[in-house]
mmCIF file of N, CA and C in Angstrom:
data_model
loop_
_atom_site.group_PDB
_atom_site.id
_atom_site.type_symbol
_atom_site.label_atom_id
_atom_site.label_comp_id
_atom_site.label_asym_id
_atom_site.label_seq_id
_atom_site.Cartn_x
_atom_site.Cartn_y
_atom_site.Cartn_z
ATOM 1 N N UNK A 1 0.818 -1.195 0.000
ATOM 2 C CA UNK A 1 0.000 0.000 0.000
ATOM 3 C C UNK A 1 0.863 1.261 0.000
ATOM 4 N N UNK A 2 1.971 1.210 0.760
ATOM 5 C CA UNK A 2 2.875 2.357 0.816
ATOM 6 C C UNK A 2 3.539 2.575 -0.540
ATOM 7 N N UNK A 3 3.906 1.476 -1.201
ATOM 8 C CA UNK A 3 4.531 1.565 -2.516
ATOM 9 C C UNK A 3 3.543 2.126 -3.540
ATOM 10 N N UNK A 4 2.304 1.678 -3.477
ATOM 11 C CA UNK A 4 1.266 2.170 -4.378
ATOM 12 C C UNK A 4 1.022 3.657 -4.151
ATOM 13 N N UNK A 5 0.968 4.076 -2.897
ATOM 14 C CA UNK A 5 0.756 5.480 -2.560
ATOM 15 C C UNK A 5 1.915 6.341 -3.097
ATOM 16 N N UNK A 6 3.140 5.850 -2.970
ATOM 17 C CA UNK A 6 4.314 6.577 -3.470
ATOM 18 C C UNK A 6 4.268 6.696 -4.991
ATOM 19 N N UNK A 7 3.850 5.617 -5.653
ATOM 20 C CA UNK A 7 3.750 5.644 -7.115
ATOM 21 C C UNK A 7 2.687 6.643 -7.566
ATOM 22 N N UNK A 8 1.558 6.670 -6.875
ATOM 23 C CA UNK A 8 0.485 7.618 -7.205
ATOM 24 C C UNK A 8 0.938 9.057 -6.980
ATOM 25 N N UNK A 9 1.635 9.291 -5.883
ATOM 26 C CA UNK A 9 2.137 10.631 -5.586
ATOM 27 C C UNK A 9 3.118 11.078 -6.662
ATOM 28 N N UNK A 10 4.002 10.184 -7.068
ATOM 29 C CA UNK A 10 4.976 10.492 -8.117
ATOM 30 C C UNK A 10 4.273 10.798 -9.436
ATOM 31 N N UNK A 11 3.275 9.988 -9.772
ATOM 32 C CA UNK A 11 2.520 10.205 -11.008
ATOM 33 C C UNK A 11 1.782 11.545 -10.961
ATOM 34 N N UNK A 12 1.156 11.855 -9.835
ATOM 35 C CA UNK A 12 0.443 13.127 -9.695
ATOM 36 C C UNK A 12 1.392 14.313 -9.853
ATOM 37 N N UNK A 13 2.600 14.193 -9.327
ATOM 38 C CA UNK A 13 3.592 15.265 -9.461
ATOM 39 C C UNK A 13 3.993 15.440 -10.924
ATOM 40 N N UNK A 14 4.142 14.324 -11.632
ATOM 41 C CA UNK A 14 4.492 14.404 -13.054
ATOM 42 C C UNK A 14 3.370 15.049 -13.858
ATOM 43 N N UNK A 15 2.141 14.694 -13.555
ATOM 44 C CA UNK A 15 0.990 15.283 -14.243
ATOM 45 C C UNK A 15 0.930 16.783 -13.977
ATOM 46 N N UNK A 16 1.160 17.189 -12.739
ATOM 47 C CA UNK A 16 1.147 18.613 -12.395
ATOM 48 C C UNK A 16 2.259 19.352 -13.125
ATOM 49 N N UNK A 17 3.446 18.742 -13.209
ATOM 50 C CA UNK A 17 4.561 19.349 -13.945
ATOM 51 C C UNK A 17 4.210 19.527 -15.413
ATOM 52 N N UNK A 18 3.629 18.491 -16.007
ATOM 53 C CA UNK A 18 3.246 18.552 -17.417
ATOM 54 C C UNK A 18 2.197 19.634 -17.642
ATOM 55 N N UNK A 19 1.224 19.740 -16.767
ATOM 56 C CA UNK A 19 0.191 20.769 -16.892
ATOM 57 C C UNK A 19 0.798 22.162 -16.771
ATOM 58 N N UNK A 20 1.733 22.343 -15.862
ATOM 59 C CA UNK A 20 2.386 23.645 -15.700
ATOM 60 C C UNK A 20 3.194 23.999 -16.942
ATOM 61 N N UNK A 21 3.884 23.012 -17.508
ATOM 62 C CA UNK A 21 4.660 23.261 -18.725
ATOM 63 C C UNK A 21 3.749 23.627 -19.885
ATOM 64 N N UNK A 22 2.629 22.947 -20.004
ATOM 65 C CA UNK A 22 1.669 23.268 -21.062
ATOM 66 C C UNK A 22 1.115 24.668 -20.884
ATOM 67 N N UNK A 23 0.822 25.039 -19.660
ATOM 68 C CA UNK A 23 0.300 26.371 -19.378
ATOM 69 C C UNK A 23 1.314 27.448 -19.760
ATOM 70 N N UNK A 24 2.583 27.222 -19.425
ATOM 71 C CA UNK A 24 3.634 28.173 -19.793
ATOM 72 C C UNK A 24 3.788 28.258 -21.307
ATOM 73 N N UNK A 25 3.733 27.119 -21.978
ATOM 74 C CA UNK A 25 3.851 27.094 -23.429
ATOM 75 C C UNK A 25 2.682 27.829 -24.071
ATOM 76 N N UNK A 26 1.480 27.612 -23.550
ATOM 77 C CA UNK A 26 0.289 28.285 -24.079
ATOM 78 C C UNK A 26 0.404 29.795 -23.902
ATOM 79 N N UNK A 27 0.855 30.248 -22.743
ATOM 80 C CA UNK A 27 1.023 31.685 -22.501
ATOM 81 C C UNK A 27 2.074 32.262 -23.441
ATOM 82 N N UNK A 28 3.139 31.524 -23.666
ATOM 83 C CA UNK A 28 4.187 31.976 -24.585
ATOM 84 C C UNK A 28 3.651 32.079 -26.010
ATOM 85 N N UNK A 29 2.861 31.111 -26.412
ATOM 86 C CA UNK A 29 2.259 31.144 -27.755
ATOM 87 C C UNK A 29 1.309 32.324 -27.901
ATOM 88 N N UNK A 30 0.478 32.552 -26.891
ATOM 89 C CA UNK A 30 -0.457 33.676 -26.963
ATOM 90 C C UNK A 30 0.292 34.995 -27.041
ATOM 91 N N UNK A 31 1.372 35.104 -26.287
ATOM 92 C CA UNK A 31 2.183 36.324 -26.322
ATOM 93 C C UNK A 31 2.758 36.527 -27.727
ATOM 94 N N UNK A 32 3.274 35.459 -28.332
ATOM 95 C CA UNK A 32 3.819 35.547 -29.690
ATOM 96 C C UNK A 32 2.740 35.922 -30.702
ATOM 97 N N UNK A 33 1.555 35.366 -30.531
ATOM 98 C CA UNK A 33 0.448 35.670 -31.444
ATOM 99 C C UNK A 33 0.070 37.140 -31.356
ATOM 100 N N UNK A 34 -0.016 37.689 -30.140
ATOM 101 C CA UNK A 34 -0.359 39.106 -30.001
ATOM 102 C C UNK A 34 0.744 40.010 -30.541
ATOM 103 N N UNK A 35 2.008 39.610 -30.386
ATOM 104 C CA UNK A 35 3.107 40.398 -30.959
ATOM 105 C C UNK A 35 2.998 40.407 -32.483
ATOM 106 N N UNK A 36 2.714 39.250 -33.061
ATOM 107 C CA UNK A 36 2.557 39.156 -34.505
ATOM 108 C C UNK A 36 1.351 39.962 -34.974
ATOM 109 N N UNK A 37 0.242 39.876 -34.250
ATOM 110 C CA UNK A 37 -0.959 40.622 -34.628
ATOM 111 C C UNK A 37 -0.705 42.121 -34.589
ATOM 112 N N UNK A 38 0.047 42.594 -33.596
ATOM 113 C CA UNK A 38 0.372 44.022 -33.524
ATOM 114 C C UNK A 38 1.194 44.440 -34.740
ATOM 115 N N UNK A 39 2.149 43.596 -35.135
ATOM 116 C CA UNK A 39 2.964 43.906 -36.316
ATOM 117 C C UNK A 39 2.122 43.914 -37.588
ATOM 118 N N UNK A 40 1.254 42.930 -37.731
ATOM 119 C CA UNK A 40 0.397 42.848 -38.911
ATOM 120 C C UNK A 40 -0.529 44.061 -38.976
ATOM 121 N N UNK A 41 -1.106 44.437 -37.851
ATOM 122 C CA UNK A 41 -2.012 45.586 -37.825
ATOM 123 C C UNK A 41 -1.276 46.867 -38.200
ATOM 124 N N UNK A 42 -0.107 47.059 -37.628
ATOM 125 C CA UNK A 42 0.673 48.272 -37.907
ATOM 126 C C UNK A 42 1.063 48.339 -39.382
ATOM 127 N N UNK A 43 1.614 47.245 -39.896
ATOM 128 C CA UNK A 43 2.063 47.239 -41.287
ATOM 129 C C UNK A 43 0.898 47.236 -42.270
ATOM 130 N N UNK A 44 -0.195 46.582 -41.918
ATOM 131 C CA UNK A 44 -1.381 46.616 -42.768
ATOM 132 C C UNK A 44 -1.936 48.019 -42.890
ATOM 133 N N UNK A 45 -1.962 48.739 -41.784
ATOM 134 C CA UNK A 45 -2.429 50.130 -41.817
ATOM 135 C C UNK A 45 -1.497 50.980 -42.672
ATOM 136 N N UNK A 46 -0.197 50.773 -42.533
ATOM 137 C CA UNK A 46 0.777 51.518 -43.330
ATOM 138 C C UNK A 46 0.580 51.255 -44.823
ATOM 139 N N UNK A 47 0.421 49.993 -45.197
ATOM 140 C CA UNK A 47 0.216 49.640 -46.606
ATOM 141 C C UNK A 47 -1.081 50.256 -47.126
ATOM 142 N N UNK A 48 -2.150 50.160 -46.344
ATOM 143 C CA UNK A 48 -3.424 50.741 -46.755
ATOM 144 C C UNK A 48 -3.348 52.246 -46.913
ATOM 145 N N UNK A 49 -2.716 52.912 -45.960
ATOM 146 C CA UNK A 49 -2.567 54.372 -46.039
ATOM 147 C C UNK A 49 -1.745 54.779 -47.255
ATOM 148 N N UNK A 50 -0.667 54.056 -47.506
ATOM 149 C CA UNK A 50 0.185 54.376 -48.661
ATOM 150 C C UNK A 50 -0.557 54.128 -49.975
ATOM 151 N N UNK A 51 -1.355 53.063 -50.036
ATOM 152 C CA UNK A 51 -2.122 52.776 -51.251
ATOM 153 C C UNK A 51 -3.127 53.885 -51.518
ATOM 154 N N UNK A 52 -3.784 54.350 -50.467
ATOM 155 C CA UNK A 52 -4.741 55.447 -50.645
ATOM 156 C C UNK A 52 -4.029 56.735 -51.031
ATOM 157 N N UNK A 53 -2.885 56.980 -50.451
ATOM 158 C CA UNK A 53 -2.117 58.177 -50.792
ATOM 159 C C UNK A 53 -1.692 58.126 -52.260
ATOM 160 N N UNK A 54 -1.275 56.959 -52.706
ATOM 161 C CA UNK A 54 -0.808 56.796 -54.078
ATOM 162 C C UNK A 54 -1.948 56.950 -55.082
ATOM 163 N N UNK A 55 -3.100 56.371 -54.784
ATOM 164 C CA UNK A 55 -4.205 56.358 -55.738
ATOM 165 C C UNK A 55 -5.221 57.467 -55.504
ATOM 166 N N UNK A 56 -5.131 58.155 -54.406
ATOM 167 C CA UNK A 56 -6.070 59.236 -54.132
ATOM 168 C C UNK A 56 -7.442 58.707 -53.763
ATOM 169 N N UNK A 57 -8.449 59.551 -53.902
ATOM 170 C CA UNK A 57 -9.814 59.210 -53.511
ATOM 171 C C UNK A 57 -10.382 58.031 -54.269
ATOM 172 N N UNK A 58 -9.936 57.830 -55.502
ATOM 173 C CA UNK A 58 -10.457 56.707 -56.284
ATOM 174 C C UNK A 58 -10.033 55.367 -55.681
ATOM 175 N N UNK A 59 -9.009 55.407 -54.824
ATOM 176 C CA UNK A 59 -8.544 54.183 -54.180
ATOM 177 C C UNK A 59 -9.580 53.542 -53.274
ATOM 178 N N UNK A 60 -10.550 54.301 -52.796
ATOM 179 C CA UNK A 60 -11.587 53.741 -51.921
ATOM 180 C C UNK A 60 -12.859 53.362 -52.674
ATOM 181 N N UNK A 61 -12.872 53.567 -53.976
ATOM 182 C CA UNK A 61 -14.062 53.209 -54.740
ATOM 183 C C UNK A 61 -14.018 51.733 -55.109
ATOM 184 N N UNK A 62 -15.138 51.240 -55.602
ATOM 185 C CA UNK A 62 -15.212 49.842 -56.028
ATOM 186 C C UNK A 62 -14.592 49.630 -57.407
ATOM 187 N N UNK A 63 -14.196 50.727 -58.066
ATOM 188 C CA UNK A 63 -13.632 50.614 -59.409
ATOM 189 C C UNK A 63 -12.200 50.079 -59.395
ATOM 190 N N UNK A 64 -11.504 50.246 -58.290
ATOM 191 C CA UNK A 64 -10.133 49.756 -58.178
ATOM 192 C C UNK A 64 -10.063 48.650 -57.129
ATOM 193 N N UNK A 65 -9.251 47.643 -57.405
ATOM 194 C CA UNK A 65 -9.060 46.563 -56.432
ATOM 195 C C UNK A 65 -8.439 47.072 -55.141
ATOM 196 N N UNK A 66 -7.682 48.151 -55.236
ATOM 197 C CA UNK A 66 -7.034 48.716 -54.046
ATOM 198 C C UNK A 66 -8.070 49.010 -52.968
ATOM 199 N N UNK A 67 -9.205 49.539 -53.357
ATOM 200 C CA UNK A 67 -10.264 49.850 -52.401
ATOM 201 C C UNK A 67 -10.736 48.616 -51.650
ATOM 202 N N UNK A 68 -10.858 47.507 -52.362
ATOM 203 C CA UNK A 68 -11.280 46.257 -51.721
ATOM 204 C C UNK A 68 -10.244 45.795 -50.697
ATOM 205 N N UNK A 69 -8.972 45.905 -51.070
ATOM 206 C CA UNK A 69 -7.905 45.467 -50.167
ATOM 207 C C UNK A 69 -7.812 46.352 -48.929
ATOM 208 N N UNK A 70 -7.957 47.646 -49.122
ATOM 209 C CA UNK A 70 -7.911 48.568 -47.977
ATOM 210 C C UNK A 70 -9.087 48.294 -47.044
ATOM 211 N N UNK A 71 -10.259 48.100 -47.610
ATOM 212 C CA UNK A 71 -11.433 47.797 -46.785
ATOM 213 C C UNK A 71 -11.243 46.473 -46.040
ATOM 214 N N UNK A 72 -10.622 45.511 -46.705
ATOM 215 C CA UNK A 72 -10.379 44.225 -46.046
ATOM 216 C C UNK A 72 -9.398 44.380 -44.886
ATOM 217 N N UNK A 73 -8.349 45.178 -45.093
ATOM 218 C CA UNK A 73 -7.401 45.439 -44.005
ATOM 219 C C UNK A 73 -8.102 46.093 -42.816
ATOM 220 N N UNK A 74 -8.979 47.042 -43.096
ATOM 221 C CA UNK A 74 -9.719 47.709 -42.018
ATOM 222 C C UNK A 74 -10.632 46.724 -41.292
ATOM 223 N N UNK A 75 -11.267 45.847 -42.055
ATOM 224 C CA UNK A 75 -12.160 44.848 -41.459
ATOM 225 C C UNK A 75 -11.376 43.854 -40.598
ATOM 226 N N UNK A 76 -10.205 43.451 -41.071
ATOM 227 C CA UNK A 76 -9.362 42.536 -40.295
ATOM 228 C C UNK A 76 -8.975 43.185 -38.976
ATOM 229 N N UNK A 77 -8.580 44.453 -39.025
ATOM 230 C CA UNK A 77 -8.200 45.152 -37.795
ATOM 231 C C UNK A 77 -9.366 45.269 -36.825
ATOM 232 N N UNK A 78 -10.547 45.540 -37.331
ATOM 233 C CA UNK A 78 -11.682 45.708 -36.422
ATOM 234 C C UNK A 78 -12.193 44.368 -35.891
ATOM 235 N N UNK A 79 -11.991 43.302 -36.640
ATOM 236 C CA UNK A 79 -12.478 41.991 -36.230
ATOM 237 C C UNK A 79 -11.489 41.240 -35.347
ATOM 238 N N UNK A 80 -10.232 41.253 -35.717
ATOM 239 C CA UNK A 80 -9.239 40.410 -35.057
ATOM 240 C C UNK A 80 -8.376 41.140 -34.047
ATOM 241 N N UNK A 81 -8.694 42.340 -33.700
ATOM 242 C CA UNK A 81 -7.949 43.153 -32.730
ATOM 243 C C UNK A 81 -7.039 44.127 -33.462
ATOM 244 N N UNK A 82 -7.151 45.371 -33.063
ATOM 245 C CA UNK A 82 -6.286 46.376 -33.667
ATOM 246 C C UNK A 82 -4.931 46.384 -32.965
ATOM 247 N N UNK A 83 -4.045 47.240 -33.453
ATOM 248 C CA UNK A 83 -2.678 47.273 -32.923
ATOM 249 C C UNK A 83 -2.651 47.588 -31.432
ATOM 250 N N UNK A 84 -3.446 48.558 -30.995
ATOM 251 C CA UNK A 84 -3.441 48.950 -29.581
ATOM 252 C C UNK A 84 -3.860 47.795 -28.671
ATOM 253 N N UNK A 85 -4.934 47.109 -29.043
ATOM 254 C CA UNK A 85 -5.401 45.983 -28.238
ATOM 255 C C UNK A 85 -4.348 44.877 -28.190
ATOM 256 N N UNK A 86 -3.763 44.566 -29.351
ATOM 257 C CA UNK A 86 -2.756 43.506 -29.410
ATOM 258 C C UNK A 86 -1.541 43.860 -28.553
ATOM 259 N N UNK A 87 -1.128 45.120 -28.576
ATOM 260 C CA UNK A 87 0.017 45.541 -27.760
ATOM 261 C C UNK A 87 -0.307 45.476 -26.269
ATOM 262 N N UNK A 88 -1.524 45.872 -25.897
ATOM 263 C CA UNK A 88 -1.923 45.791 -24.483
ATOM 264 C C UNK A 88 -1.927 44.344 -23.997
ATOM 265 N N UNK A 89 -2.467 43.447 -24.811
ATOM 266 C CA UNK A 89 -2.503 42.032 -24.433
ATOM 267 C C UNK A 89 -1.097 41.451 -24.362
ATOM 268 N N UNK A 90 -0.250 41.834 -25.299
ATOM 269 C CA UNK A 90 1.142 41.375 -25.279
ATOM 270 C C UNK A 90 1.829 41.834 -23.998
ATOM 271 N N UNK A 91 1.649 43.099 -23.648
ATOM 272 C CA UNK A 91 2.276 43.639 -22.433
ATOM 273 C C UNK A 91 1.744 42.932 -21.188
ATOM 274 N N UNK A 92 0.430 42.687 -21.156
ATOM 275 C CA UNK A 92 -0.165 42.006 -20.002
ATOM 276 C C UNK A 92 0.425 40.609 -19.842
ATOM 277 N N UNK A 93 0.543 39.886 -20.954
ATOM 278 C CA UNK A 93 1.096 38.530 -20.898
ATOM 279 C C UNK A 93 2.589 38.543 -20.582
ATOM 280 N N UNK A 94 3.292 39.550 -21.054
ATOM 281 C CA UNK A 94 4.733 39.630 -20.797
ATOM 282 C C UNK A 94 5.013 39.919 -19.328
ATOM 283 N N UNK A 95 4.111 40.638 -18.669
ATOM 284 C CA UNK A 95 4.310 40.988 -17.263
ATOM 285 C C UNK A 95 3.871 39.883 -16.312
ATOM 286 N N UNK A 96 3.079 38.937 -16.801
ATOM 287 C CA UNK A 96 2.627 37.823 -15.943
ATOM 288 C C UNK A 96 3.720 36.835 -15.679
#
């Protein structure tokens, strides 16, 4: 019975270690994802702004594909988190 109890205790410790490692890995992945999202949002906005600057007002019309791409970039930012939100989440995870 003592041997069985020791084996169970050892197994429980291993399971707890594995769960802690998974939790750390998950937090690290989420932090990396938010860092990447902040970069994508920043650069997507830059590309969209430059495209509109280059093409002028016609760039936002349906007559040019540029307008569709700029609108898609704006939709991605509003749906998947903008740069500010991604940076705040990254900072929160980095400080934990």
